[in-house]
């Protein structure tokens, strides 16, 4: 039983941390015309406010890795829904 639990946990972390973070890191700067960027993954989360963001020295919004991963997963879900809508 613990093998299945470990597999599900690794799959969940892969989904959130790798796919969600990468999608957000690629899509958010393009969609926002460079006004939003995603911080490095190893950046300290305590430096960000309670919404998971902070302002850079140039006035751009910088998102933490946790918030960016969630936004990336939402983008993936919307993309999947659009594909299923037009295919089905």
GROMACS .gro file of C-alpha atoms in nm:
model
   88
    1UNK     CA    1   0.000   0.000   0.000
    2UNK     CA    2   0.283   0.239   0.080
    3UNK     CA    3   0.420   0.185  -0.273
    4UNK     CA    4   0.101   0.317  -0.429
    5UNK     CA    5   0.096   0.612  -0.188
    6UNK     CA    6   0.458   0.695  -0.269
    7UNK     CA    7   0.388   0.673  -0.643
    8UNK     CA    8   0.085   0.904  -0.616
    9UNK     CA    9   0.286   1.150  -0.408
   10UNK     CA   10   0.573   1.157  -0.658
   11UNK     CA   11   0.328   1.196  -0.948
   12UNK     CA   12   0.151   1.484  -0.771
   13UNK     CA   13   0.477   1.663  -0.698
   14UNK     CA   14   0.589   1.611  -1.057
   15UNK     CA   15   0.260   1.750  -1.186
   16UNK     CA   16   0.266   2.059  -0.964
   17UNK     CA   17   0.634   2.136  -0.938
   18UNK     CA   18   0.759   2.049  -1.283
   19UNK     CA   19   0.468   2.095  -1.521
   20UNK     CA   20   0.283   2.376  -1.344
   21UNK     CA   21   0.596   2.577  -1.267
   22UNK     CA   22   0.739   2.535  -1.618
   23UNK     CA   23   0.414   2.636  -1.789
   24UNK     CA   24   0.385   2.945  -1.569
   25UNK     CA   25   0.748   3.037  -1.625
   26UNK     CA   26   0.699   3.020  -2.003
   27UNK     CA   27   0.346   3.159  -2.045
   28UNK     CA   28   0.310   3.439  -1.786
   29UNK     CA   29   0.582   3.671  -1.922
   30UNK     CA   30   0.444   3.632  -2.275
   31UNK     CA   31   0.080   3.692  -2.179
   32UNK     CA   32   0.162   3.991  -1.956
   33UNK     CA   33   0.407   4.148  -2.205
   34UNK     CA   34   0.691   4.114  -1.956
   35UNK     CA   35   0.512   4.273  -1.659
   36UNK     CA   36   0.487   3.947  -1.463
   37UNK     CA   37   0.774   3.709  -1.411
   38UNK     CA   38   0.825   3.397  -1.203
   39UNK     CA   39   1.096   3.381  -0.940
   40UNK     CA   40   1.357   3.109  -0.939
   41UNK     CA   41   1.238   2.782  -0.788
   42UNK     CA   42   1.493   2.786  -0.506
   43UNK     CA   43   1.407   3.144  -0.405
   44UNK     CA   44   1.303   3.190  -0.041
   45UNK     CA   45   0.921   3.195  -0.014
   46UNK     CA   46   0.934   3.412   0.299
   47UNK     CA   47   1.043   3.711   0.091
   48UNK     CA   48   0.704   3.724  -0.081
   49UNK     CA   49   0.387   3.876   0.060
   50UNK     CA   50   0.084   3.681   0.174
   51UNK     CA   51  -0.043   3.662  -0.186
   52UNK     CA   52   0.284   3.508  -0.301
   53UNK     CA   53   0.406   3.807  -0.500
   54UNK     CA   54   0.635   4.105  -0.468
   55UNK     CA   55   0.746   4.403  -0.677
   56UNK     CA   56   1.086   4.409  -0.841
   57UNK     CA   57   1.310   4.711  -0.860
   58UNK     CA   58   1.182   4.782  -1.213
   59UNK     CA   59   0.817   4.773  -1.102
   60UNK     CA   60   0.740   4.432  -1.246
   61UNK     CA   61   0.542   4.177  -1.048
   62UNK     CA   62   0.736   3.868  -0.942
   63UNK     CA   63   0.549   3.555  -0.837
   64UNK     CA   64   0.678   3.286  -0.605
   65UNK     CA   65   0.717   2.928  -0.718
   66UNK     CA   66   0.413   2.797  -0.528
   67UNK     CA   67   0.171   3.053  -0.669
   68UNK     CA   68   0.321   3.019  -1.016
   69UNK     CA   69   0.279   2.640  -1.005
   70UNK     CA   70  -0.089   2.680  -0.923
   71UNK     CA   71  -0.139   2.932  -1.203
   72UNK     CA   72   0.044   2.701  -1.443
   73UNK     CA   73  -0.188   2.414  -1.353
   74UNK     CA   74  -0.491   2.637  -1.410
   75UNK     CA   75  -0.352   2.732  -1.753
   76UNK     CA   76  -0.301   2.361  -1.834
   77UNK     CA   77  -0.656   2.279  -1.723
   78UNK     CA   78  -0.803   2.560  -1.936
   79UNK     CA   79  -0.599   2.445  -2.235
   80UNK     CA   80  -0.716   2.085  -2.186
   81UNK     CA   81  -1.078   2.200  -2.155
   82UNK     CA   82  -1.050   2.402  -2.477
   83UNK     CA   83  -0.896   2.109  -2.664
   84UNK     CA   84  -1.166   1.872  -2.541
   85UNK     CA   85  -1.437   2.125  -2.631
   86UNK     CA   86  -1.321   2.157  -2.991
   87UNK     CA   87  -1.235   1.791  -3.042
   88UNK     CA   88  -1.548   1.646  -2.885
   0.00000   0.00000   0.00000
